[in-house]
Amino acid sequence: MKLEKLVGDRFRERPSDCVIDSHALMVRGGYMKYVANGIFSSYMPLKRVTRKIEQIIREEMDAIEGQEVQFPVVMPASLWQESGRYESIGQEMARFRDRSGSPLVLGMTHEEAAVHLVRDYGQSYTKYPFMVYQIQTKFRDEARPRAGLIRVREFTMKDAYSFHTSQADLEDYYRKYHRAYERIYARVGLPEVISVASDSGMMGGNISHEFMLLTPIGEDSIAICTECDYRANMEAAECIVHNRRNEAARNLTLVHTPGIHRIEDVCEFLHCEEKDSCKAVVYQRNSDDHYIVLFIRGDLEVNETKLTNYLGYDLHPAVITEESGLNAGYIGPVNLAGDFTILYDRSLEGMSHLSCGANVSGYHYTGLDMSRDIEGAEYHDFAKIQEGGVCPRCGRPAIRVCRGIEVGNIFQLGTKYTRSMNMTYIDSNGDARYPVMGCYGIGIGRLAASICQAHHDEHGPIWPLAVAPWQVHLCAVRADDDEVRAYADRLYEELRSKGVEVIYDDRRVSAGVMFSDADLIGAPFRVIVSPRNRKQNVVEILSRDKSLSASVSMDSAAEEILKILSAAM
């Protein structure tokens, strides 16, 4: 490919709307173009990167006996009505009608389509296990697209679905799939990706893992133990608390706290620590605005994913009105009366000597004893794990909270979809049973952007050889010099004939412009032909990551480049 003919412009200025480096570099480097919020077109360099990622994924899927299929982008609503998700999924799913009035959806995930595809095939236990996968365009109407390809609305994804006759068989395959994902990330140049336990979300199922690239710009928070191998998404991480109970009796005492609402101000006024307080966090159910009042230790935050999973419906932060029966800023568990769902985090279980709201404007209690004053309370884990918190696995206070980008996920779905869509098989005893499913996803564009985010400098991407748009960037400095141009042309054709992927810059531009564009394209190796090098009968070879700088004879340049590529592979 000659750079002069490459569609797409490269420029030096960082776009003002790009908040992370990979987004800025991929716009500056002519990889993609904004179309609409969360929707981009891909130029040739990005398409070459994603095609290589897809090929690596295909090879690893085929190695574990995956069968590539393709599901439709547009599906009838009836499939999603069978599973129950047509009603349960909110505005993220695009719904519309065709010219005959039939309801349709744009695929945001394809569990229903997978069950539909194999429902007739998998009627006998002798057909199992099997796995099908696709690489397909999807649309999810994200509320807040951000960071270029990191969070988009239209995206290409590899998603796979496995079917089994037992949970044990699923778990065995799940481990095999986990290892396949580790190989994929190592091959694309991200061996530092880690897997963490996660929440299954809209996918359902009991066990799931996310694969995370640790980076400060990540939108997910991850709890990692520095003393053992525990790793979990904050949404799924269990919050372990060691409750302290003071057995010395203290009376429940009403204290006047005029105009004080925030937990920090209350504790300062009462001369107590936030961990010795009980605070109320109030939500409302989306469907009917019913109030949910959650009591939690004052120094902890509510994990809304845990709360939503426990309740089984969607919530939003409450708007507390005068008619609600709640006294904002003074809500407490003692004598709280009204049509509310009242919940208690286990950080309060057995606690005493607490401060709390008194449900009267301008007043709080001190001396709250949960066992004495709140009889019959049930306690559950609704809190976020904290930096320095107790590890759920090893029990040590060694939790570190990091940021990460999710670059893949795997789920044990169980029979959620096969049961709801009535997919059954006949087992060896002649009984009808529901197959057990697993599902496995990798976002292709997000993975490409994550590789760029992990491998770049201020000048441009530093693509790993396995996914680089081109392996070699050939620069003919002073292409107006006939001898330089003639040699560079011959070297370009020789490298191409030997199967080397070359982007060739023979434009009559300054060396500064040429090298700046080469940095933005980010090929692993740069080959420079120039009048100065020609006088010394050498060709200069540089690696984009600055680990290699060599001069080789012009006569053997092609062979030396092949040796370098072979060693790098």
mmCIF file of N, CA and C in Angstrom, residues 268-389:
data_model
loop_
_atom_site.group_PDB
_atom_site.id
_atom_site.type_symbol
_atom_site.label_atom_id
_atom_site.label_comp_id
_atom_site.label_asym_id
_atom_site.label_seq_id
_atom_site.Cartn_x
_atom_site.Cartn_y
_atom_site.Cartn_z
ATOM 1 N N GLU A 268 -19.858 15.072 62.991
ATOM 2 C CA GLU A 268 -19.024 16.114 63.591
ATOM 3 C C GLU A 268 -19.755 16.769 64.762
ATOM 4 N N PHE A 269 -21.043 17.025 64.595
ATOM 5 C CA PHE A 269 -21.832 17.657 65.658
ATOM 6 C C PHE A 269 -21.938 16.742 66.878
ATOM 7 N N LEU A 270 -22.089 15.431 66.648
ATOM 8 C CA LEU A 270 -22.271 14.482 67.750
ATOM 9 C C LEU A 270 -20.945 13.917 68.269
ATOM 10 N N HIS A 271 -19.834 14.364 67.674
ATOM 11 C CA HIS A 271 -18.498 13.925 68.105
ATOM 12 C C HIS A 271 -18.348 12.397 68.007
ATOM 13 N N CYS A 272 -18.755 11.866 66.849
ATOM 14 C CA CYS A 272 -18.590 10.434 66.608
ATOM 15 C C CYS A 272 -18.051 10.220 65.210
ATOM 16 N N GLU A 273 -17.513 9.041 64.949
ATOM 17 C CA GLU A 273 -17.004 8.720 63.620
ATOM 18 C C GLU A 273 -18.137 8.224 62.730
ATOM 19 N N GLU A 274 -17.932 8.374 61.417
ATOM 20 C CA GLU A 274 -18.967 7.937 60.476
ATOM 21 C C GLU A 274 -19.229 6.443 60.578
ATOM 22 N N LYS A 275 -18.216 5.647 60.902
ATOM 23 C CA LYS A 275 -18.409 4.204 61.041
ATOM 24 C C LYS A 275 -19.256 3.857 62.261
ATOM 25 N N ASP A 276 -19.507 4.823 63.136
ATOM 26 C CA ASP A 276 -20.371 4.619 64.298
ATOM 27 C C ASP A 276 -21.728 5.273 64.088
ATOM 28 N N SER A 277 -22.131 5.386 62.825
ATOM 29 C CA SER A 277 -23.434 5.969 62.508
ATOM 30 C C SER A 277 -24.205 5.056 61.578
ATOM 31 N N CYS A 278 -25.497 5.242 61.566
ATOM 32 C CA CYS A 278 -26.400 4.501 60.673
ATOM 33 C C CYS A 278 -27.069 5.525 59.762
ATOM 34 N N LYS A 279 -26.821 5.412 58.464
ATOM 35 C CA LYS A 279 -27.425 6.384 57.545
ATOM 36 C C LYS A 279 -28.464 5.707 56.663
ATOM 37 N N ALA A 280 -29.382 6.504 56.157
ATOM 38 C CA ALA A 280 -30.434 6.017 55.270
ATOM 39 C C ALA A 280 -30.144 6.472 53.847
ATOM 40 N N VAL A 281 -30.261 5.533 52.900
ATOM 41 C CA VAL A 281 -30.163 5.855 51.482
ATOM 42 C C VAL A 281 -31.484 5.428 50.851
ATOM 43 N N VAL A 282 -32.138 6.346 50.161
ATOM 44 C CA VAL A 282 -33.510 6.108 49.703
ATOM 45 C C VAL A 282 -33.567 6.044 48.179
ATOM 46 N N TYR A 283 -34.299 5.042 47.688
ATOM 47 C CA TYR A 283 -34.523 4.865 46.258
ATOM 48 C C TYR A 283 -36.019 4.750 46.003
ATOM 49 N N GLN A 284 -36.365 4.783 44.710
ATOM 50 C CA GLN A 284 -37.738 4.518 44.298
ATOM 51 C C GLN A 284 -37.742 3.500 43.162
ATOM 52 N N ARG A 285 -38.756 2.654 43.176
ATOM 53 C CA ARG A 285 -38.916 1.659 42.114
ATOM 54 C C ARG A 285 -39.336 2.360 40.829
ATOM 55 N N ASN A 286 -38.698 2.017 39.716
ATOM 56 C CA ASN A 286 -38.986 2.695 38.452
ATOM 57 C C ASN A 286 -40.440 2.553 38.025
ATOM 58 N N SER A 287 -41.022 1.402 38.271
ATOM 59 C CA SER A 287 -42.352 1.121 37.730
ATOM 60 C C SER A 287 -43.453 1.935 38.386
ATOM 61 N N ASP A 288 -43.324 2.206 39.714
ATOM 62 C CA ASP A 288 -44.420 2.899 40.396
ATOM 63 C C ASP A 288 -43.962 3.897 41.453
ATOM 64 N N ASP A 289 -42.670 4.174 41.540
ATOM 65 C CA ASP A 289 -42.101 5.140 42.493
ATOM 66 C C ASP A 289 -42.263 4.733 43.952
ATOM 67 N N HIS A 290 -42.505 3.455 44.200
ATOM 68 C CA HIS A 290 -42.530 2.960 45.580
ATOM 69 C C HIS A 290 -41.165 3.197 46.234
ATOM 70 N N TYR A 291 -41.155 3.591 47.521
ATOM 71 C CA TYR A 291 -39.916 3.941 48.211
ATOM 72 C C TYR A 291 -39.225 2.713 48.805
ATOM 73 N N ILE A 292 -37.920 2.687 48.632
ATOM 74 C CA ILE A 292 -37.068 1.667 49.271
ATOM 75 C C ILE A 292 -36.080 2.412 50.157
ATOM 76 N N VAL A 293 -36.093 2.125 51.455
ATOM 77 C CA VAL A 293 -35.192 2.775 52.401
ATOM 78 C C VAL A 293 -34.147 1.751 52.850
ATOM 79 N N LEU A 294 -32.893 2.038 52.556
ATOM 80 C CA LEU A 294 -31.798 1.139 52.899
ATOM 81 C C LEU A 294 -30.939 1.784 53.981
ATOM 82 N N PHE A 295 -30.754 1.073 55.097
ATOM 83 C CA PHE A 295 -29.894 1.553 56.173
ATOM 84 C C PHE A 295 -28.543 0.848 56.080
ATOM 85 N N ILE A 296 -27.488 1.653 56.208
ATOM 86 C CA ILE A 296 -26.128 1.158 56.025
ATOM 87 C C ILE A 296 -25.200 1.940 56.942
ATOM 88 N N ARG A 297 -24.073 1.375 57.269
ATOM 89 C CA ARG A 297 -23.111 2.074 58.117
ATOM 90 C C ARG A 297 -22.660 3.372 57.432
ATOM 91 N N GLY A 298 -22.470 4.398 58.220
ATOM 92 C CA GLY A 298 -22.270 5.729 57.663
ATOM 93 C C GLY A 298 -21.052 5.913 56.800
ATOM 94 N N ASP A 299 -20.020 5.096 56.961
ATOM 95 C CA ASP A 299 -18.793 5.255 56.179
ATOM 96 C C ASP A 299 -18.788 4.426 54.905
ATOM 97 N N LEU A 300 -19.869 3.695 54.628
ATOM 98 C CA LEU A 300 -19.924 2.831 53.443
ATOM 99 C C LEU A 300 -20.856 3.410 52.380
ATOM 100 N N GLU A 301 -20.671 2.947 51.142
ATOM 101 C CA GLU A 301 -21.528 3.344 50.032
ATOM 102 C C GLU A 301 -22.366 2.158 49.583
ATOM 103 N N VAL A 302 -23.533 2.453 49.024
ATOM 104 C CA VAL A 302 -24.424 1.404 48.539
ATOM 105 C C VAL A 302 -23.944 0.913 47.175
ATOM 106 N N ASN A 303 -23.901 -0.390 47.005
ATOM 107 C CA ASN A 303 -23.641 -1.019 45.712
ATOM 108 C C ASN A 303 -25.000 -1.243 45.050
ATOM 109 N N GLU A 304 -25.352 -0.372 44.108
ATOM 110 C CA GLU A 304 -26.701 -0.397 43.541
ATOM 111 C C GLU A 304 -26.954 -1.649 42.703
ATOM 112 N N THR A 305 -25.907 -2.255 42.173
ATOM 113 C CA THR A 305 -26.088 -3.510 41.435
ATOM 114 C C THR A 305 -26.541 -4.616 42.380
ATOM 115 N N LYS A 306 -25.892 -4.723 43.534
ATOM 116 C CA LYS A 306 -26.317 -5.722 44.519
ATOM 117 C C LYS A 306 -27.759 -5.472 44.944
ATOM 118 N N LEU A 307 -28.095 -4.216 45.168
ATOM 119 C CA LEU A 307 -29.451 -3.872 45.611
ATOM 120 C C LEU A 307 -30.481 -4.236 44.548
ATOM 121 N N THR A 308 -30.202 -3.888 43.303
ATOM 122 C CA THR A 308 -31.130 -4.198 42.212
ATOM 123 C C THR A 308 -31.285 -5.705 42.030
ATOM 124 N N ASN A 309 -30.166 -6.430 42.108
ATOM 125 C CA ASN A 309 -30.240 -7.889 41.965
ATOM 126 C C ASN A 309 -31.070 -8.511 43.079
ATOM 127 N N TYR A 310 -30.927 -7.998 44.283
ATOM 128 C CA TYR A 310 -31.673 -8.541 45.424
ATOM 129 C C TYR A 310 -33.174 -8.288 45.258
ATOM 130 N N LEU A 311 -33.517 -7.085 44.836
ATOM 131 C CA LEU A 311 -34.937 -6.732 44.734
ATOM 132 C C LEU A 311 -35.583 -7.289 43.469
ATOM 133 N N GLY A 312 -34.799 -7.407 42.408
ATOM 134 C CA GLY A 312 -35.339 -7.938 41.165
ATOM 135 C C GLY A 312 -36.035 -6.920 40.292
ATOM 136 N N TYR A 313 -35.838 -5.646 40.552
ATOM 137 C CA TYR A 313 -36.413 -4.609 39.686
ATOM 138 C C TYR A 313 -35.506 -3.385 39.693
ATOM 139 N N ASP A 314 -35.737 -2.482 38.709
ATOM 140 C CA ASP A 314 -34.888 -1.312 38.545
ATOM 141 C C ASP A 314 -35.309 -0.187 39.483
ATOM 142 N N LEU A 315 -34.302 0.610 39.879
ATOM 143 C CA LEU A 315 -34.504 1.680 40.849
ATOM 144 C C LEU A 315 -33.930 2.990 40.332
ATOM 145 N N HIS A 316 -34.291 4.065 41.010
ATOM 146 C CA HIS A 316 -33.634 5.352 40.787
ATOM 147 C C HIS A 316 -33.563 6.091 42.117
ATOM 148 N N PRO A 317 -32.604 7.001 42.277
ATOM 149 C CA PRO A 317 -32.520 7.762 43.529
ATOM 150 C C PRO A 317 -33.836 8.477 43.811
ATOM 151 N N ALA A 318 -34.224 8.464 45.055
ATOM 152 C CA ALA A 318 -35.563 8.949 45.420
ATOM 153 C C ALA A 318 -35.656 10.468 45.366
ATOM 154 N N VAL A 319 -36.829 10.913 45.006
ATOM 155 C CA VAL A 319 -37.232 12.310 45.199
ATOM 156 C C VAL A 319 -38.186 12.303 46.387
ATOM 157 N N ILE A 320 -37.725 12.843 47.517
ATOM 158 C CA ILE A 320 -38.511 12.766 48.760
ATOM 159 C C ILE A 320 -39.412 13.992 48.852
ATOM 160 N N THR A 321 -40.707 13.744 48.841
ATOM 161 C CA THR A 321 -41.699 14.823 48.912
ATOM 162 C C THR A 321 -42.291 14.905 50.310
ATOM 163 N N GLU A 322 -43.020 15.971 50.570
ATOM 164 C CA GLU A 322 -43.663 16.135 51.874
ATOM 165 C C GLU A 322 -44.706 15.055 52.115
ATOM 166 N N GLU A 323 -45.320 14.552 51.027
ATOM 167 C CA GLU A 323 -46.363 13.538 51.170
ATOM 168 C C GLU A 323 -45.797 12.135 51.360
ATOM 169 N N SER A 324 -44.500 11.962 51.207
ATOM 170 C CA SER A 324 -43.914 10.626 51.230
ATOM 171 C C SER A 324 -43.924 9.984 52.613
ATOM 172 N N GLY A 325 -43.963 10.791 53.670
ATOM 173 C CA GLY A 325 -43.846 10.261 55.027
ATOM 174 C C GLY A 325 -42.403 10.096 55.477
ATOM 175 N N LEU A 326 -41.475 10.566 54.660
ATOM 176 C CA LEU A 326 -40.052 10.514 54.998
ATOM 177 C C LEU A 326 -39.545 11.916 55.275
ATOM 178 N N ASN A 327 -38.708 12.042 56.278
ATOM 179 C CA ASN A 327 -38.173 13.344 56.674
ATOM 180 C C ASN A 327 -36.716 13.419 56.219
ATOM 181 N N ALA A 328 -36.489 14.011 55.047
ATOM 182 C CA ALA A 328 -35.157 14.024 54.441
ATOM 183 C C ALA A 328 -34.119 14.596 55.396
ATOM 184 N N GLY A 329 -33.014 13.887 55.534
ATOM 185 C CA GLY A 329 -31.940 14.323 56.411
ATOM 186 C C GLY A 329 -32.054 13.824 57.834
ATOM 187 N N TYR A 330 -33.218 13.243 58.165
ATOM 188 C CA TYR A 330 -33.436 12.789 59.542
ATOM 189 C C TYR A 330 -34.062 11.401 59.579
ATOM 190 N N ILE A 331 -33.883 10.617 58.508
ATOM 191 C CA ILE A 331 -34.501 9.300 58.422
ATOM 192 C C ILE A 331 -33.696 8.309 59.260
ATOM 193 N N GLY A 332 -34.392 7.518 60.089
ATOM 194 C CA GLY A 332 -33.739 6.515 60.910
ATOM 195 C C GLY A 332 -34.586 5.265 61.030
ATOM 196 N N PRO A 333 -34.028 4.187 61.546
ATOM 197 C CA PRO A 333 -34.753 2.911 61.595
ATOM 198 C C PRO A 333 -35.726 2.780 62.753
ATOM 199 N N VAL A 334 -35.661 3.671 63.743
ATOM 200 C CA VAL A 334 -36.525 3.567 64.928
ATOM 201 C C VAL A 334 -37.838 4.294 64.659
ATOM 202 N N ASN A 335 -38.938 3.549 64.799
ATOM 203 C CA ASN A 335 -40.275 4.126 64.620
ATOM 204 C C ASN A 335 -40.493 4.699 63.215
ATOM 205 N N LEU A 336 -39.888 4.080 62.222
ATOM 206 C CA LEU A 336 -40.123 4.508 60.847
ATOM 207 C C LEU A 336 -41.400 3.843 60.357
ATOM 208 N N ALA A 337 -42.415 4.642 60.098
ATOM 209 C CA ALA A 337 -43.727 4.110 59.716
ATOM 210 C C ALA A 337 -44.102 4.617 58.332
ATOM 211 N N GLY A 338 -44.664 3.731 57.532
ATOM 212 C CA GLY A 338 -45.094 4.120 56.196
ATOM 213 C C GLY A 338 -45.010 2.939 55.247
ATOM 214 N N ASP A 339 -45.514 3.153 54.047
ATOM 215 C CA ASP A 339 -45.524 2.092 53.034
ATOM 216 C C ASP A 339 -44.181 2.079 52.313
ATOM 217 N N PHE A 340 -43.171 1.570 53.012
ATOM 218 C CA PHE A 340 -41.822 1.519 52.465
ATOM 219 C C PHE A 340 -41.309 0.079 52.492
ATOM 220 N N THR A 341 -40.387 -0.223 51.568
ATOM 221 C CA THR A 341 -39.562 -1.424 51.695
ATOM 222 C C THR A 341 -38.325 -1.017 52.473
ATOM 223 N N ILE A 342 -38.098 -1.662 53.623
ATOM 224 C CA ILE A 342 -36.985 -1.289 54.493
ATOM 225 C C ILE A 342 -35.958 -2.415 54.484
ATOM 226 N N LEU A 343 -34.717 -2.051 54.210
ATOM 227 C CA LEU A 343 -33.634 -3.026 54.107
ATOM 228 C C LEU A 343 -32.470 -2.605 55.010
ATOM 229 N N TYR A 344 -31.673 -3.597 55.443
ATOM 230 C CA TYR A 344 -30.538 -3.333 56.319
ATOM 231 C C TYR A 344 -29.290 -4.007 55.746
ATOM 232 N N ASP A 345 -28.229 -3.218 55.623
ATOM 233 C CA ASP A 345 -26.948 -3.785 55.224
ATOM 234 C C ASP A 345 -26.330 -4.496 56.413
ATOM 235 N N ARG A 346 -25.566 -5.557 56.126
ATOM 236 C CA ARG A 346 -25.011 -6.346 57.216
ATOM 237 C C ARG A 346 -23.894 -5.633 57.973
ATOM 238 N N SER A 347 -23.478 -4.468 57.486
ATOM 239 C CA SER A 347 -22.507 -3.672 58.243
ATOM 240 C C SER A 347 -23.106 -3.166 59.553
ATOM 241 N N LEU A 348 -24.431 -3.246 59.692
ATOM 242 C CA LEU A 348 -25.099 -2.788 60.924
ATOM 243 C C LEU A 348 -25.422 -3.922 61.887
ATOM 244 N N GLU A 349 -25.289 -5.156 61.438
ATOM 245 C CA GLU A 349 -25.729 -6.290 62.243
ATOM 246 C C GLU A 349 -24.968 -6.355 63.572
ATOM 247 N N GLY A 350 -25.731 -6.343 64.666
ATOM 248 C CA GLY A 350 -25.146 -6.447 65.996
ATOM 249 C C GLY A 350 -24.509 -5.176 66.511
ATOM 250 N N MET A 351 -24.514 -4.116 65.735
ATOM 251 C CA MET A 351 -23.823 -2.889 66.133
ATOM 252 C C MET A 351 -24.596 -2.151 67.230
ATOM 253 N N SER A 352 -23.849 -1.440 68.065
ATOM 254 C CA SER A 352 -24.438 -0.633 69.139
ATOM 255 C C SER A 352 -23.721 0.703 69.201
ATOM 256 N N HIS A 353 -24.257 1.598 70.056
ATOM 257 C CA HIS A 353 -23.693 2.939 70.241
ATOM 258 C C HIS A 353 -23.642 3.714 68.926
ATOM 259 N N LEU A 354 -24.680 3.567 68.112
ATOM 260 C CA LEU A 354 -24.735 4.255 66.814
ATOM 261 C C LEU A 354 -25.562 5.522 66.906
ATOM 262 N N SER A 355 -25.279 6.456 66.024
ATOM 263 C CA SER A 355 -26.157 7.610 65.832
ATOM 264 C C SER A 355 -27.009 7.350 64.600
ATOM 265 N N CYS A 356 -28.195 7.956 64.556
ATOM 266 C CA CYS A 356 -29.096 7.769 63.416
ATOM 267 C C CYS A 356 -30.139 8.864 63.428
ATOM 268 N N GLY A 357 -30.846 9.005 62.322
ATOM 269 C CA GLY A 357 -31.953 9.941 62.260
ATOM 270 C C GLY A 357 -33.084 9.506 63.173
ATOM 271 N N ALA A 358 -33.874 10.496 63.627
ATOM 272 C CA ALA A 358 -34.976 10.206 64.553
ATOM 273 C C ALA A 358 -36.346 10.314 63.888
ATOM 274 N N ASN A 359 -36.374 10.534 62.568
ATOM 275 C CA ASN A 359 -37.622 10.694 61.812
ATOM 276 C C ASN A 359 -38.433 11.897 62.260
ATOM 277 N N VAL A 360 -37.745 12.825 62.884
ATOM 278 C CA VAL A 360 -38.336 14.094 63.317
ATOM 279 C C VAL A 360 -37.393 15.194 62.867
ATOM 280 N N SER A 361 -37.940 16.220 62.233
ATOM 281 C CA SER A 361 -37.094 17.287 61.716
ATOM 282 C C SER A 361 -36.283 17.921 62.832
ATOM 283 N N GLY A 362 -34.946 17.999 62.602
ATOM 284 C CA GLY A 362 -34.066 18.647 63.567
ATOM 285 C C GLY A 362 -33.586 17.745 64.686
ATOM 286 N N TYR A 363 -33.797 16.408 64.579
ATOM 287 C CA TYR A 363 -33.400 15.529 65.678
ATOM 288 C C TYR A 363 -32.736 14.246 65.167
ATOM 289 N N HIS A 364 -31.750 13.783 65.931
ATOM 290 C CA HIS A 364 -31.117 12.486 65.720
ATOM 291 C C HIS A 364 -31.081 11.731 67.037
ATOM 292 N N TYR A 365 -30.878 10.431 66.930
ATOM 293 C CA TYR A 365 -30.671 9.592 68.115
ATOM 294 C C TYR A 365 -29.183 9.283 68.280
ATOM 295 N N THR A 366 -28.782 9.097 69.497
ATOM 296 C CA THR A 366 -27.513 8.448 69.827
ATOM 297 C C THR A 366 -27.842 7.210 70.655
ATOM 298 N N GLY A 367 -26.887 6.283 70.722
ATOM 299 C CA GLY A 367 -27.094 5.077 71.533
ATOM 300 C C GLY A 367 -27.914 4.001 70.873
ATOM 301 N N LEU A 368 -28.064 4.065 69.525
ATOM 302 C CA LEU A 368 -28.837 3.032 68.834
ATOM 303 C C LEU A 368 -28.143 1.681 68.977
ATOM 304 N N ASP A 369 -28.919 0.675 69.402
ATOM 305 C CA ASP A 369 -28.443 -0.709 69.502
ATOM 306 C C ASP A 369 -29.311 -1.528 68.544
ATOM 307 N N MET A 370 -28.717 -2.027 67.440
ATOM 308 C CA MET A 370 -29.503 -2.695 66.413
ATOM 309 C C MET A 370 -30.212 -3.932 66.955
ATOM 310 N N SER A 371 -29.553 -4.699 67.811
ATOM 311 C CA SER A 371 -30.176 -5.915 68.343
ATOM 312 C C SER A 371 -31.333 -5.583 69.273
ATOM 313 N N ARG A 372 -31.195 -4.527 70.051
ATOM 314 C CA ARG A 372 -32.216 -4.156 71.027
ATOM 315 C C ARG A 372 -33.344 -3.342 70.418
ATOM 316 N N ASP A 373 -32.998 -2.372 69.560
ATOM 317 C CA ASP A 373 -33.981 -1.394 69.101
ATOM 318 C C ASP A 373 -34.640 -1.754 67.776
ATOM 319 N N ILE A 374 -34.013 -2.642 66.984
ATOM 320 C CA ILE A 374 -34.578 -3.038 65.676
ATOM 321 C C ILE A 374 -34.709 -4.557 65.677
ATOM 322 N N GLU A 375 -35.710 -5.052 66.331
ATOM 323 C CA GLU A 375 -35.882 -6.494 66.445
ATOM 324 C C GLU A 375 -36.364 -7.091 65.121
ATOM 325 N N GLY A 376 -35.842 -8.261 64.817
ATOM 326 C CA GLY A 376 -36.296 -8.996 63.635
ATOM 327 C C GLY A 376 -35.741 -8.495 62.317
ATOM 328 N N ALA A 377 -34.769 -7.594 62.346
ATOM 329 C CA ALA A 377 -34.199 -7.089 61.094
ATOM 330 C C ALA A 377 -33.413 -8.179 60.374
ATOM 331 N N GLU A 378 -33.533 -8.221 59.049
ATOM 332 C CA GLU A 378 -32.732 -9.117 58.223
ATOM 333 C C GLU A 378 -31.618 -8.311 57.570
ATOM 334 N N TYR A 379 -30.421 -8.889 57.544
ATOM 335 C CA TYR A 379 -29.262 -8.165 57.050
ATOM 336 C C TYR A 379 -28.714 -8.855 55.794
ATOM 337 N N HIS A 380 -28.363 -8.043 54.793
ATOM 338 C CA HIS A 380 -27.822 -8.546 53.537
ATOM 339 C C HIS A 380 -26.667 -7.651 53.087
ATOM 340 N N ASP A 381 -25.899 -8.163 52.146
ATOM 341 C CA ASP A 381 -24.737 -7.430 51.646
ATOM 342 C C ASP A 381 -25.173 -6.475 50.538
ATOM 343 N N PHE A 382 -25.235 -5.180 50.861
ATOM 344 C CA PHE A 382 -25.586 -4.157 49.883
ATOM 345 C C PHE A 382 -24.476 -3.123 49.710
ATOM 346 N N ALA A 383 -23.334 -3.304 50.335
ATOM 347 C CA ALA A 383 -22.295 -2.271 50.373
ATOM 348 C C ALA A 383 -21.221 -2.499 49.320
ATOM 349 N N LYS A 384 -20.591 -1.393 48.899
ATOM 350 C CA LYS A 384 -19.419 -1.467 48.029
ATOM 351 C C LYS A 384 -18.199 -1.841 48.856
ATOM 352 N N ILE A 385 -17.373 -2.707 48.289
ATOM 353 C CA ILE A 385 -16.097 -3.006 48.921
ATOM 354 C C ILE A 385 -15.217 -1.754 48.834
ATOM 355 N N GLN A 386 -14.350 -1.550 49.810
ATOM 356 C CA GLN A 386 -13.563 -0.326 49.883
ATOM 357 C C GLN A 386 -12.071 -0.593 49.757
ATOM 358 N N GLU A 387 -11.331 0.447 49.378
ATOM 359 C CA GLU A 387 -9.874 0.400 49.414
ATOM 360 C C GLU A 387 -9.424 0.063 50.825
ATOM 361 N N GLY A 388 -8.562 -0.948 50.957
ATOM 362 C CA GLY A 388 -8.112 -1.376 52.270
ATOM 363 C C GLY A 388 -9.087 -2.284 52.985
ATOM 364 N N GLY A 389 -10.168 -2.683 52.290
ATOM 365 C CA GLY A 389 -11.169 -3.542 52.892
ATOM 366 C C GLY A 389 -10.689 -4.973 53.053
#
